[in-house]
Short mmCIF file of C-alpha atoms in Angstrom, two decimals:
data_model
loop_
_atom_site.label_atom_id
_atom_site.label_comp_id
_atom_site.label_asym_id
_atom_site.label_seq_id
_atom_site.Cartn_x
_atom_site.Cartn_y
_atom_site.Cartn_z
CA MET A 59 0.21 -0.14 0.12
CA ALA A 60 1.21 3.29 -1.21
CA SER A 61 1.79 6.14 2.00
CA LEU A 62 0.70 9.17 1.87
CA LEU A 63 3.30 10.66 1.46
CA ASP A 64 2.61 8.59 -2.29
CA ARG A 65 -0.11 9.77 -1.81
CA VAL A 66 0.69 13.78 -1.68
CA ARG A 67 3.37 13.63 -4.00
CA ALA A 68 0.99 11.48 -6.41
CA ALA A 69 -1.59 14.01 -6.04
CA GLY A 70 0.60 16.52 -7.51
CA LEU A 71 1.08 18.16 -3.96
CA ARG A 72 3.98 19.61 -1.97
CA PRO A 73 4.09 17.47 1.31
CA LEU A 74 4.30 20.67 4.63
CA ARG A 75 8.00 21.41 5.65
CA LEU A 76 7.80 22.30 9.06
CA ALA A 77 9.69 21.42 12.85
CA GLY A 78 12.87 19.73 10.35
CA ARG A 79 9.67 17.07 9.61
CA ASP A 80 7.92 16.34 5.95
CA LEU A 81 4.09 16.47 6.92
CA LEU A 82 0.90 15.83 4.52
CA PRO A 83 -0.14 19.06 3.18
CA ILE A 84 -2.92 18.66 5.84
CA VAL A 85 -3.43 20.61 9.43
CA GLN A 86 -6.80 19.31 11.33
CA GLY A 87 -8.18 22.34 13.35
CA GLY A 88 -8.71 22.80 17.10
CA MET A 89 -12.06 22.26 17.80
CA GLY A 90 -13.62 22.78 21.77
CA VAL A 91 -14.48 22.63 24.01
CA GLY A 92 -13.62 19.11 23.21
CA VAL A 93 -14.12 17.98 20.92
CA SER A 94 -10.73 17.76 19.56
CA ALA A 95 -8.62 16.37 21.69
CA HIS A 96 -6.28 13.47 22.91
CA ARG A 97 -7.25 10.85 20.53
CA LEU A 98 -8.01 12.78 17.64
CA ALA A 99 -4.86 14.42 16.70
CA GLY A 100 -3.30 11.69 17.91
CA SER A 101 -4.86 9.68 15.64
CA VAL A 102 -4.30 13.31 12.53
CA ALA A 103 -0.43 12.75 13.84
CA GLY A 104 0.58 9.05 14.32
CA GLN A 105 -1.07 9.58 10.46
CA GLY A 106 2.16 11.78 9.35
CA ALA A 107 -0.77 15.22 9.52
CA TRP A 108 -0.77 17.96 11.81
CA GLY A 109 -2.96 17.45 15.23
CA THR A 110 -4.46 20.24 17.45
CA ILE A 111 -5.64 19.48 21.23
CA ALA A 112 -7.81 22.27 21.78
CA SER A 113 -7.22 23.40 25.15
CA VAL A 114 -9.79 25.16 26.54
CA ASP A 115 -12.44 23.38 29.29
CA LEU A 116 -10.00 20.32 28.69
CA ARG A 117 -11.48 18.25 32.72
CA ARG A 118 -14.99 17.04 30.84
CA HIS A 119 -13.05 14.70 29.01
CA HIS A 120 -11.60 13.77 32.55
CA PRO A 121 -14.43 12.55 35.25
CA ASP A 122 -12.04 13.59 38.97
CA LEU A 123 -11.30 16.81 37.79
CA MET A 124 -14.28 17.67 37.02
CA ALA A 125 -15.96 16.56 40.50
CA ARG A 126 -12.77 18.39 42.45
CA SER A 127 -15.19 21.34 42.30
CA GLU A 128 -18.80 20.43 41.87
CA SER A 129 -19.88 20.33 45.43
CA MET A 130 -17.77 24.05 46.22
CA ARG A 131 -19.52 27.45 46.63
CA ASP A 132 -19.41 29.34 43.24
CA GLY A 133 -16.55 32.09 44.09
CA ASP A 134 -12.75 32.87 43.38
CA GLU A 135 -11.63 30.08 45.48
CA LYS A 136 -13.77 27.16 42.45
CA LYS A 137 -12.66 29.33 40.07
CA ALA A 138 -8.68 28.94 41.01
CA VAL A 139 -10.29 24.84 41.77
CA ILE A 140 -12.05 25.19 37.75
CA GLU A 141 -8.53 27.39 36.06
CA GLN A 142 -6.75 24.13 37.74
CA ALA A 143 -7.77 21.06 36.61
CA ASN A 144 -8.09 23.01 33.13
CA GLN A 145 -4.25 23.27 33.36
CA GLU A 146 -4.14 19.22 34.49
CA ALA A 147 -6.94 18.38 31.86
CA LEU A 148 -4.23 19.44 28.92
CA ALA A 149 -1.15 18.63 30.38
CA ARG A 150 -2.73 14.70 30.16
CA GLU A 151 -4.89 15.03 27.49
CA ILE A 152 -1.20 16.48 25.22
CA GLY A 153 0.76 13.00 27.23
CA ALA A 154 -1.85 11.42 25.86
CA ALA A 155 -2.44 12.16 22.48
CA ARG A 156 1.46 11.61 22.06
CA ARG A 157 1.54 8.04 22.76
CA LEU A 158 -1.04 7.70 20.63
CA CYS A 159 0.77 8.98 17.78
CA GLU A 160 4.02 7.31 19.01
CA GLY A 161 5.99 10.23 17.39
CA ARG A 162 4.70 10.79 14.16
CA GLY A 163 3.95 13.58 12.74
CA LEU A 164 3.81 16.70 15.00
CA LEU A 165 1.32 17.67 17.60
CA ALA A 166 -0.41 21.30 18.88
CA VAL A 167 -2.15 22.73 20.71
CA ASN A 168 -4.73 26.04 19.87
CA VAL A 169 -5.08 28.82 22.53
CA MET A 170 -7.42 31.35 22.19
CA ARG A 171 -6.49 34.00 22.66
CA ALA A 172 -9.87 35.50 24.08
CA VAL A 173 -10.19 33.20 26.85
CA SER A 174 -9.08 34.09 30.60
CA ASP A 175 -6.37 31.21 31.32
CA TYR A 176 -4.57 32.18 28.06
CA ALA A 177 -1.69 32.67 28.78
CA SER A 178 -1.32 29.86 31.90
CA SER A 179 -2.88 27.23 28.43
CA VAL A 180 0.58 28.35 27.14
CA ARG A 181 2.28 28.17 30.19
CA THR A 182 0.93 24.11 29.88
CA ALA A 183 1.75 23.30 26.72
CA LEU A 184 5.66 24.59 25.99
CA GLU A 185 6.58 22.92 29.93
CA SER A 186 4.45 19.69 28.21
CA GLY A 187 6.99 19.77 25.06
CA ILE A 188 3.94 20.40 22.92
CA ASP A 189 5.50 20.51 19.39
CA ALA A 190 3.27 23.84 18.11
CA LEU A 191 0.92 26.03 19.39
CA VAL A 192 -1.17 27.87 17.62
CA VAL A 193 -3.57 31.67 18.54
CA GLY A 194 -6.26 32.48 16.97
CA ALA A 195 -9.69 34.72 18.32
CA GLY A 196 -7.39 38.13 18.85
CA LEU A 197 -4.03 38.98 18.08
CA PRO A 198 -1.33 36.82 20.49
CA LEU A 199 1.19 39.85 20.44
CA ASP A 200 2.52 38.93 23.53
CA LEU A 201 3.41 35.06 22.35
CA PRO A 202 6.82 35.50 21.72
CA GLU A 203 7.86 36.99 25.15
CA LEU A 204 5.02 33.52 27.17
CA ALA A 205 7.45 31.19 24.57
CA GLN A 206 10.96 33.14 25.25
CA ASP A 207 12.65 30.14 27.08
CA HIS A 208 11.17 27.51 23.97
CA PRO A 209 12.77 28.46 20.73
CA ARG A 210 12.22 25.85 19.39
CA THR A 211 8.21 25.39 20.02
CA ALA A 212 7.01 26.60 16.72
CA LEU A 213 4.28 29.69 17.41
CA VAL A 214 1.30 29.52 14.77
CA PRO A 215 -0.89 33.11 14.47
CA ILE A 216 -4.17 32.55 12.83
CA LEU A 217 -5.08 35.28 10.68
CA SER A 218 -7.29 36.77 8.00
CA GLU A 219 -5.71 39.02 5.99
CA ALA A 220 -2.66 40.21 5.03
CA ARG A 221 -3.20 44.01 6.84
CA GLY A 222 -3.00 41.74 10.48
CA VAL A 223 -0.15 39.55 9.18
CA THR A 224 1.82 42.40 8.66
CA LEU A 225 1.16 43.78 12.16
CA LEU A 226 1.69 40.67 14.31
CA TRP A 227 5.16 40.53 11.87
CA LYS A 228 5.72 43.95 13.01
CA LYS A 229 5.20 43.75 16.73
CA TRP A 230 6.88 40.05 16.65
CA GLU A 231 9.80 41.24 14.98
CA ARG A 232 10.63 43.50 17.58
CA ARG A 233 10.25 41.57 20.14
CA GLN A 234 12.47 38.43 17.75
CA ARG A 235 10.37 36.35 17.38
CA LEU A 236 8.94 35.80 14.21
CA PRO A 237 6.52 33.11 13.46
CA ALA A 238 7.26 29.82 12.61
CA ALA A 239 3.85 29.52 9.87
CA VAL A 240 1.07 31.33 9.98
CA VAL A 241 -2.96 30.80 9.51
CA ILE A 242 -5.92 32.29 7.40
CA GLU A 243 -8.55 31.25 7.95
CA HIS A 244 -11.19 32.35 5.16
CA PRO A 245 -14.83 34.18 7.76
CA GLY A 246 -15.96 32.85 4.97
CA HIS A 247 -16.45 29.47 5.27
CA ALA A 248 -14.92 27.71 8.13
CA GLY A 249 -16.83 27.47 11.12
CA GLY A 250 -17.04 28.48 14.98
CA HIS A 251 -15.94 31.82 16.22
CA LEU A 252 -14.76 33.25 12.69
CA GLY A 253 -12.32 36.33 11.82
CA ALA A 254 -13.81 39.44 11.41
CA ALA A 255 -14.67 42.21 12.99
CA ARG A 256 -19.17 41.91 12.69
CA VAL A 257 -21.04 38.94 10.75
CA ALA A 258 -21.52 41.12 7.91
CA ASP A 259 -18.61 41.39 6.80
CA LEU A 260 -18.10 37.62 6.52
CA GLY A 261 -18.45 38.09 2.77
CA ASP A 262 -16.10 41.53 2.05
CA GLY A 263 -13.78 40.25 -0.91
CA ARG A 264 -10.32 40.70 0.84
CA PHE A 265 -10.70 37.48 2.76
CA ASP A 266 -10.74 35.74 0.01
CA PHE A 267 -7.61 33.40 -0.62
CA GLU A 268 -7.36 34.68 -4.08
CA THR A 269 -6.13 37.89 -2.07
CA VAL A 270 -4.82 37.41 1.01
CA LEU A 271 -2.35 34.33 -0.18
CA PRO A 272 -0.69 35.91 -2.79
CA ALA A 273 -0.33 39.15 -0.97
CA VAL A 274 1.38 37.86 1.85
CA ARG A 275 3.52 35.87 0.05
CA ARG A 276 4.85 39.00 -1.21
CA PHE A 277 5.11 40.35 2.75
CA LEU A 278 7.09 37.68 3.40
CA ARG A 279 9.08 37.59 0.00
CA ASP A 280 10.71 41.11 0.59
CA ALA A 281 10.89 40.17 4.40
CA GLY A 282 13.18 38.57 2.87
CA VAL A 283 11.61 35.04 4.34
CA GLU A 284 9.77 33.20 1.06
CA GLY A 285 10.27 29.59 1.76
CA GLN A 286 10.82 30.14 5.40
CA VAL A 287 6.89 30.39 6.47
CA PRO A 288 4.31 28.53 5.79
CA LEU A 289 1.13 29.42 4.59
CA ILE A 290 -1.56 27.43 5.47
CA ALA A 291 -5.41 27.92 4.15
CA ALA A 292 -8.34 27.57 6.27
CA GLY A 293 -12.15 27.38 5.82
CA GLY A 294 -14.12 25.42 3.32
CA VAL A 295 -11.94 22.92 1.87
CA ARG A 296 -12.93 19.24 0.92
CA ARG A 297 -11.10 17.40 -1.76
CA CYS A 298 -8.46 17.38 -2.97
CA GLU A 299 -8.95 19.56 -5.72
CA ASP A 300 -9.24 22.32 -2.84
CA ILE A 301 -5.74 21.34 -2.39
CA GLN A 302 -5.05 21.91 -5.25
CA ARG A 303 -5.82 24.90 -5.51
CA LEU A 304 -5.08 26.81 -2.84
CA GLN A 305 -1.40 25.46 -2.24
CA SER A 306 -1.27 27.09 -6.67
CA LEU A 307 -2.62 30.65 -4.81
CA GLY A 308 0.68 29.75 -2.36
CA ALA A 309 -0.64 27.92 0.75
CA ASP A 310 1.82 25.49 1.58
CA ALA A 311 -0.68 22.83 3.36
CA VAL A 312 -4.10 23.66 4.40
CA GLN A 313 -6.25 23.19 7.70
CA LEU A 314 -10.28 20.94 8.13
CA GLY A 315 -12.15 21.39 11.15
CA THR A 316 -15.46 20.07 10.49
CA PRO A 317 -15.06 17.11 8.51
CA PHE A 318 -12.52 15.86 10.64
CA ALA A 319 -15.32 15.90 13.66
CA ALA A 320 -16.91 13.27 11.15
CA THR A 321 -14.59 10.99 12.04
CA LEU A 322 -15.10 7.70 14.48
CA GLU A 323 -11.43 9.16 16.18
CA CYS A 324 -13.21 12.46 17.10
CA ASP A 325 -13.27 13.03 20.61
CA ALA A 326 -16.67 13.91 20.64
CA HIS A 327 -20.03 11.60 21.17
CA PRO A 328 -21.38 9.97 18.22
CA SER A 329 -24.68 12.39 18.08
CA PHE A 330 -22.46 15.59 18.02
CA LYS A 331 -20.76 14.11 15.03
CA ARG A 332 -24.17 13.30 13.21
CA VAL A 333 -25.04 16.69 13.29
CA LEU A 334 -22.32 18.24 12.28
CA ALA A 335 -22.49 15.45 9.12
CA GLN A 336 -26.24 15.70 7.66
CA ALA A 337 -26.71 19.21 8.94
CA ARG A 338 -27.08 20.82 4.93
CA GLU A 339 -26.55 24.39 3.83
CA GLU A 340 -29.76 25.77 4.35
CA ASP A 341 -29.64 24.23 8.17
CA LEU A 342 -25.90 27.09 8.64
CA VAL A 343 -26.18 29.93 10.44
CA GLU A 344 -24.16 33.41 11.79
CA PHE A 345 -24.78 35.02 14.96
CA CYS A 346 -22.62 37.26 16.83
CA SER A 347 -20.61 34.80 19.77
CA VAL A 348 -20.42 35.34 23.60
CA ALA A 349 -16.52 36.23 23.62
CA GLY A 350 -18.06 39.50 21.30
CA LEU A 351 -16.88 37.53 17.76
CA PRO A 352 -18.98 36.65 14.36
CA ALA A 353 -19.65 32.65 14.96
CA ARG A 354 -21.15 30.00 12.46
CA ALA A 355 -22.86 26.86 13.85
CA VAL A 356 -25.85 24.86 12.85
CA MET A 357 -29.08 25.70 13.84
CA THR A 358 -30.41 23.08 16.45
CA PRO A 359 -33.42 24.03 18.41
CA TRP A 360 -31.34 25.76 21.39
CA LEU A 361 -29.74 27.27 18.47
CA LYS A 362 -32.92 28.87 17.30
CA LYS A 363 -34.32 29.40 20.15
CA TYR A 364 -31.48 31.76 21.94
CA LEU A 365 -31.86 33.79 18.49
CA GLY A 366 -35.14 34.26 18.57
CA ALA A 367 -35.11 36.42 21.15
CA GLU A 368 -31.17 38.12 21.57
CA ALA A 369 -33.01 40.92 20.93
CA ARG A 370 -34.69 40.87 24.44
CA LEU A 371 -31.94 39.47 25.93
CA GLN A 372 -29.01 42.55 24.35
CA SER A 373 -31.55 45.40 24.99
CA VAL A 374 -31.75 43.74 29.17
CA ALA A 375 -27.66 43.17 29.36
CA GLN A 376 -26.67 44.13 32.55
CA ARG A 377 -22.46 43.81 33.72
CA LYS A 378 -22.92 40.49 36.30
CA LYS A 379 -21.27 40.67 39.29
CA ARG A 380 -19.49 36.87 38.24
CA CYS A 381 -19.59 34.14 35.90
CA THR A 382 -22.73 32.17 36.77
CA LEU A 383 -20.37 29.27 36.78
CA ALA A 384 -17.77 30.27 38.19
CA PHE A 385 -15.44 29.02 35.22
CA ASP A 386 -14.96 32.42 33.98
CA CYS A 387 -14.04 31.11 30.49
CA LEU A 388 -13.26 34.07 28.40
CA SER A 389 -11.24 37.89 29.07
CA GLN A 390 -14.46 39.90 28.20
CA CYS A 391 -17.40 37.88 27.93
CA GLY A 392 -21.18 39.87 27.10
CA LEU A 393 -23.39 37.75 28.85
CA ARG A 394 -20.77 38.32 32.10
CA ASP A 395 -19.44 42.25 31.33
CA GLY A 396 -23.64 43.58 29.67
CA LEU A 397 -21.66 44.12 27.07
CA LYS A 398 -25.53 44.75 24.32
CA ASP A 399 -23.96 44.04 21.26
CA TRP A 400 -22.52 40.08 22.11
CA GLY A 401 -24.05 37.20 22.18
CA GLN A 402 -25.63 36.60 25.72
CA PHE A 403 -25.06 33.20 25.94
CA CYS A 404 -22.69 30.77 28.17
CA ILE A 405 -20.46 29.76 25.34
CA ASP A 406 -18.79 26.80 27.67
CA GLN A 407 -21.97 25.42 28.28
CA ARG A 408 -23.94 24.88 25.59
CA LEU A 409 -20.23 23.61 23.89
CA ALA A 410 -20.04 20.99 27.08
CA SER A 411 -23.61 19.77 26.17
CA ALA A 412 -22.99 19.57 22.43
CA LEU A 413 -19.61 17.69 23.02
CA ARG A 414 -22.45 15.23 24.71
CA GLY A 415 -24.31 14.77 22.05
CA GLU A 416 -27.61 15.98 23.66
CA THR A 417 -28.69 17.55 19.92
CA ALA A 418 -31.87 20.22 21.86
CA ARG A 419 -29.41 21.37 23.91
CA GLY A 420 -25.68 22.86 22.57
CA LEU A 421 -24.28 25.08 20.69
CA PHE A 422 -22.80 23.09 17.07
CA PHE A 423 -20.08 24.85 14.98
CA ARG A 424 -19.63 23.60 11.82
CA GLY A 425 -17.72 25.03 8.28
CA ARG A 426 -19.99 26.25 5.05
CA GLY A 427 -20.52 23.54 2.40
CA ALA A 428 -20.41 19.52 2.42
CA LEU A 429 -18.26 16.60 3.80
CA PRO A 430 -16.21 14.37 1.64
CA PHE A 431 -17.75 11.50 2.62
CA GLY A 432 -21.88 12.97 3.17
CA ASP A 433 -23.36 12.31 5.79
CA GLN A 434 -21.07 9.37 6.86
CA ILE A 435 -18.64 9.40 9.74
CA ALA A 436 -15.26 7.59 9.10
CA SER A 437 -11.52 6.73 10.10
CA VAL A 438 -8.91 9.55 9.99
CA ARG A 439 -7.64 7.37 7.36
CA GLN A 440 -10.38 7.70 5.56
CA LEU A 441 -10.42 11.47 5.38
CA LEU A 442 -6.60 11.63 5.29
CA GLU A 443 -6.60 9.68 1.99
CA ARG A 444 -9.93 10.94 0.76
CA LEU A 445 -8.43 14.15 1.15
CA LEU A 446 -5.17 13.18 -1.43
CA THR A 447 -6.80 11.40 -3.88
CA PRO A 448 -8.14 13.80 -7.03
CA GLY A 449 -11.45 13.20 -9.04
CA VAL A 450 -13.78 12.15 -6.15
CA PRO A 451 -16.97 13.73 -6.65
CA LEU A 452 -17.65 14.74 -3.12
CA GLY A 453 -20.39 12.70 -0.63
CA THR A 454 -18.69 9.81 -2.43
CA PRO A 455 -19.18 6.11 0.81
CA ALA A 456 -16.13 5.42 1.66
CA ALA A 457 -15.34 2.07 0.50
#
């Protein structure tokens, strides 16, 4: 049987060269809460690709860590216990993924800049020996300082337009640390939190890969590092032909989230996977998250009910003394801080419900477009093989 790297070359694609390794030009995006934990990330890396653990609230995969705060009263002490439990869970998940992939591929941790334990999660990932740190949902201008004692760890920001790349590059350059790679996310296609200021901006042409990738390539050439900093295109990738097109535009690799969430190895409940796999384009909706960012998700019963009440909830939004769940997962939260233009719900609670497969109560983030296997749940290996095989129509079942 031909290796997956052989398939890369047979399809006319280029491997991704990063951290001294030749990888498949496919990156599994980070998906929280708990959707991409050790099983998915380790399985992807084990096939020679780039697997990513999402750092947010991983204690939900560990009953003993969840139990630590269950009987505690809300307050600073409970918050500290939850935060420590999540850092311990992250370290556990990194270790388990490392054992699963057996040194193959590349393992990364995705940390949202917008979460309150951003710095703690960065430190935990670094101290656990992670290969790469991926940061989005805000500009991680301070990441070089946080990682200064770990010069070999690949630092990878997620951005959506050339202007953001230029700004971050100049800030990092002053700190004598440059990105090892850059993820360019198209907010018009990706799932979850999106790299645009407003929902109305999601379709703006300035985010098109045909515009952004060549512009960033020119910037890298002018900076004297062309060919040294891989660009990873994220959003809407579903077929080998998508990878071929994006590499022709200047990308070195692609990132996918939703197709990996619909695999057997994904760490979420089987019902979570079915919701994503069975959703049609008309089932997707865009709205403002409680984090103040545009988001894209499946219109489930809870989301339909929430959006119907959103205007009323925003009109009466008030700052609260503390997070209703004592977790305080976001550095700024529309619900807790009474921000009237932001979402008015507990995102951790709703994403945790989705993780458990509670279809009536959960928030199910999803990217646009039909999936490679349609509504079928396939394995990571089958997905990678499909993505590296030209000429297969979308929705074709696995053999």
